[in-house]
mmCIF file of C-alpha atoms in Angstrom:
data_model
loop_
_atom_site.group_PDB
_atom_site.id
_atom_site.type_symbol
_atom_site.label_atom_id
_atom_site.label_comp_id
_atom_site.label_asym_id
_atom_site.label_seq_id
_atom_site.Cartn_x
_atom_site.Cartn_y
_atom_site.Cartn_z
ATOM 1 C CA MET A 1 194.862 80.416 204.120
ATOM 2 C CA ARG A 2 192.961 82.423 201.577
ATOM 3 C CA PRO A 3 189.178 82.597 201.954
ATOM 4 C CA HIS A 4 188.474 81.109 198.511
ATOM 5 C CA ILE A 5 190.591 78.036 199.338
ATOM 6 C CA ILE A 6 188.674 77.547 202.585
ATOM 7 C CA LEU A 7 185.386 77.815 200.697
ATOM 8 C CA LEU A 8 186.614 75.331 198.089
ATOM 9 C CA LEU A 9 187.643 72.833 200.773
ATOM 10 C CA LEU A 10 184.315 73.245 202.533
ATOM 11 C CA PHE A 11 182.475 72.716 199.244
ATOM 12 C CA LEU A 12 184.472 69.558 198.502
ATOM 13 C CA ALA A 13 183.754 68.229 201.992
ATOM 14 C CA VAL A 14 179.983 68.774 201.668
ATOM 15 C CA LEU A 15 179.584 67.647 198.040
ATOM 16 C CA PRO A 16 179.606 63.867 198.737
ATOM 17 C CA LEU A 17 176.937 64.285 201.409
ATOM 18 C CA TYR A 18 174.724 66.217 199.020
ATOM 19 C CA ALA A 19 175.304 63.698 196.222
ATOM 20 C CA ASN A 20 174.250 60.794 198.459
ATOM 21 C CA ALA A 21 171.080 62.606 199.515
ATOM 22 C CA ALA A 22 170.243 63.477 195.910
ATOM 23 C CA LEU A 23 170.449 59.863 194.767
ATOM 24 C CA GLY A 24 167.216 58.959 196.486
ATOM 25 C CA GLN A 25 166.099 56.730 199.254
ATOM 26 C CA PRO A 26 168.254 53.870 200.494
ATOM 27 C CA TRP A 27 167.399 50.222 199.988
ATOM 28 C CA LYS A 28 164.254 49.100 201.796
ATOM 29 C CA PRO A 29 163.166 45.513 202.471
ATOM 30 C CA ILE A 30 160.406 44.162 200.245
ATOM 31 C CA PRO A 31 157.612 43.376 202.722
ATOM 32 C CA ASP A 32 155.937 40.635 200.641
ATOM 33 C CA VAL A 33 158.284 38.745 198.317
ATOM 34 C CA SER A 34 155.443 36.349 197.481
ATOM 35 C CA ASP A 35 153.798 39.193 195.525
ATOM 36 C CA PRO A 36 153.312 37.940 191.918
ATOM 37 C CA HIS A 37 155.090 41.014 190.521
ATOM 38 C CA ILE A 38 158.205 40.346 192.629
ATOM 39 C CA GLN A 39 158.144 36.637 191.748
ATOM 40 C CA SER A 40 157.881 37.486 188.034
ATOM 41 C CA ILE A 41 160.938 39.759 188.280
ATOM 42 C CA GLY A 42 162.882 36.895 189.891
ATOM 43 C CA LYS A 43 161.712 34.486 187.211
ATOM 44 C CA PHE A 44 162.752 36.975 184.528
ATOM 45 C CA ALA A 45 166.237 37.317 186.062
ATOM 46 C CA VAL A 46 166.780 33.552 185.934
ATOM 47 C CA ALA A 47 165.444 33.303 182.359
ATOM 48 C CA GLU A 48 167.694 36.170 181.240
ATOM 49 C CA PHE A 49 170.733 34.555 182.904
ATOM 50 C CA ASN A 50 169.898 31.263 181.158
ATOM 51 C CA ARG A 51 169.583 33.050 177.812
ATOM 52 C CA GLN A 52 172.874 34.942 178.162
ATOM 53 C CA ARG A 53 174.925 32.043 179.563
ATOM 54 C CA ASN A 54 173.185 29.156 177.799
ATOM 55 C CA THR A 55 172.400 27.429 181.107
ATOM 56 C CA ASP A 56 169.369 25.641 182.494
ATOM 57 C CA LEU A 57 168.798 27.093 185.958
ATOM 58 C CA ILE A 58 165.272 26.486 187.253
ATOM 59 C CA PHE A 59 163.619 29.354 189.129
ATOM 60 C CA LYS A 60 162.028 28.260 192.408
ATOM 61 C CA SER A 61 161.193 31.471 194.301
ATOM 62 C CA VAL A 62 162.288 34.849 195.595
ATOM 63 C CA LEU A 63 163.466 34.244 199.162
ATOM 64 C CA SER A 64 164.004 37.872 200.164
ATOM 65 C CA GLY A 65 164.681 41.203 198.581
ATOM 66 C CA LYS A 66 165.243 44.913 198.766
ATOM 67 C CA VAL A 67 163.973 47.752 196.620
ATOM 68 C CA ALA A 68 165.370 51.204 195.910
ATOM 69 C CA ALA A 69 163.818 53.975 193.865
ATOM 70 C CA ILE A 70 166.683 56.136 192.673
ATOM 71 C CA ARG A 71 165.745 57.257 189.178
ATOM 72 C CA GLU A 72 164.239 53.936 188.263
ATOM 73 C CA THR A 73 163.180 51.159 190.575
ATOM 74 C CA ARG A 74 165.892 48.619 191.360
ATOM 75 C CA TYR A 75 165.367 45.255 192.980
ATOM 76 C CA LEU A 76 168.025 43.229 194.762
ATOM 77 C CA LEU A 77 166.513 39.764 195.001
ATOM 78 C CA HIS A 78 167.800 36.661 196.785
ATOM 79 C CA LEU A 79 166.606 33.767 194.622
ATOM 80 C CA ALA A 80 166.220 30.026 195.156
ATOM 81 C CA VAL A 81 167.090 28.116 191.985
ATOM 82 C CA GLU A 82 167.915 24.547 191.012
ATOM 83 C CA TRP A 83 170.640 23.277 188.765
ATOM 84 C CA GLN A 84 171.948 19.825 189.629
ATOM 85 C CA GLU A 85 171.320 20.800 193.281
ATOM 86 C CA PRO A 86 169.445 23.603 195.060
ATOM 87 C CA THR A 87 171.400 26.843 195.230
ATOM 88 C CA CYS A 88 170.853 30.584 195.622
ATOM 89 C CA TYR A 89 171.627 33.631 193.530
ATOM 90 C CA ASP A 90 171.422 37.362 194.082
ATOM 91 C CA ALA A 91 170.002 39.295 191.139
ATOM 92 C CA LEU A 92 170.061 43.064 190.713
ATOM 93 C CA VAL A 93 167.245 44.025 188.349
ATOM 94 C CA LEU A 94 166.419 47.451 186.960
ATOM 95 C CA GLU A 95 162.705 47.928 186.312
ATOM 96 C CA LEU A 96 162.509 49.547 182.914
ATOM 97 C CA ASP A 97 160.534 48.551 179.867
ATOM 98 C CA PRO A 98 161.915 45.921 179.359
ATOM 99 C CA LEU A 99 163.469 44.750 182.621
ATOM 100 C CA GLU A 100 167.261 44.706 182.740
ATOM 101 C CA VAL A 101 169.414 42.358 184.814
ATOM 102 C CA LEU A 102 172.420 44.323 186.073
ATOM 103 C CA SER A 103 174.067 41.467 187.979
ATOM 104 C CA PHE A 104 173.450 37.826 188.780
ATOM 105 C CA GLU A 105 175.753 36.129 191.297
ATOM 106 C CA SER A 106 175.836 32.790 193.075
ATOM 107 C CA LYS A 107 175.387 33.124 196.839
ATOM 108 C CA ILE A 108 175.250 30.882 199.878
ATOM 109 C CA CYS A 109 171.681 29.962 200.809
#
């Protein structure tokens, strides 16, 4: 094999590893989900979902969560909500000004 092909293959093999390292730290657990800032992000996610889907979910609390600082801070929150019966949702929220809900999915509690 020619040397430049070997170098190209080596580069392509290492590139994904470098890209993952460059993206930032992995998700870390939020140590205190009762923090008012974390609770307000959860409340915002439910309110935004209600606004977009014209629903009436009631925010109860953030049960658990993870945080990642890639370029901006992202929160993956496990939420307790009520709508006809208690249920849970996972919300992925990007902390910008204003906050942005990237996903909001029903989950098993």
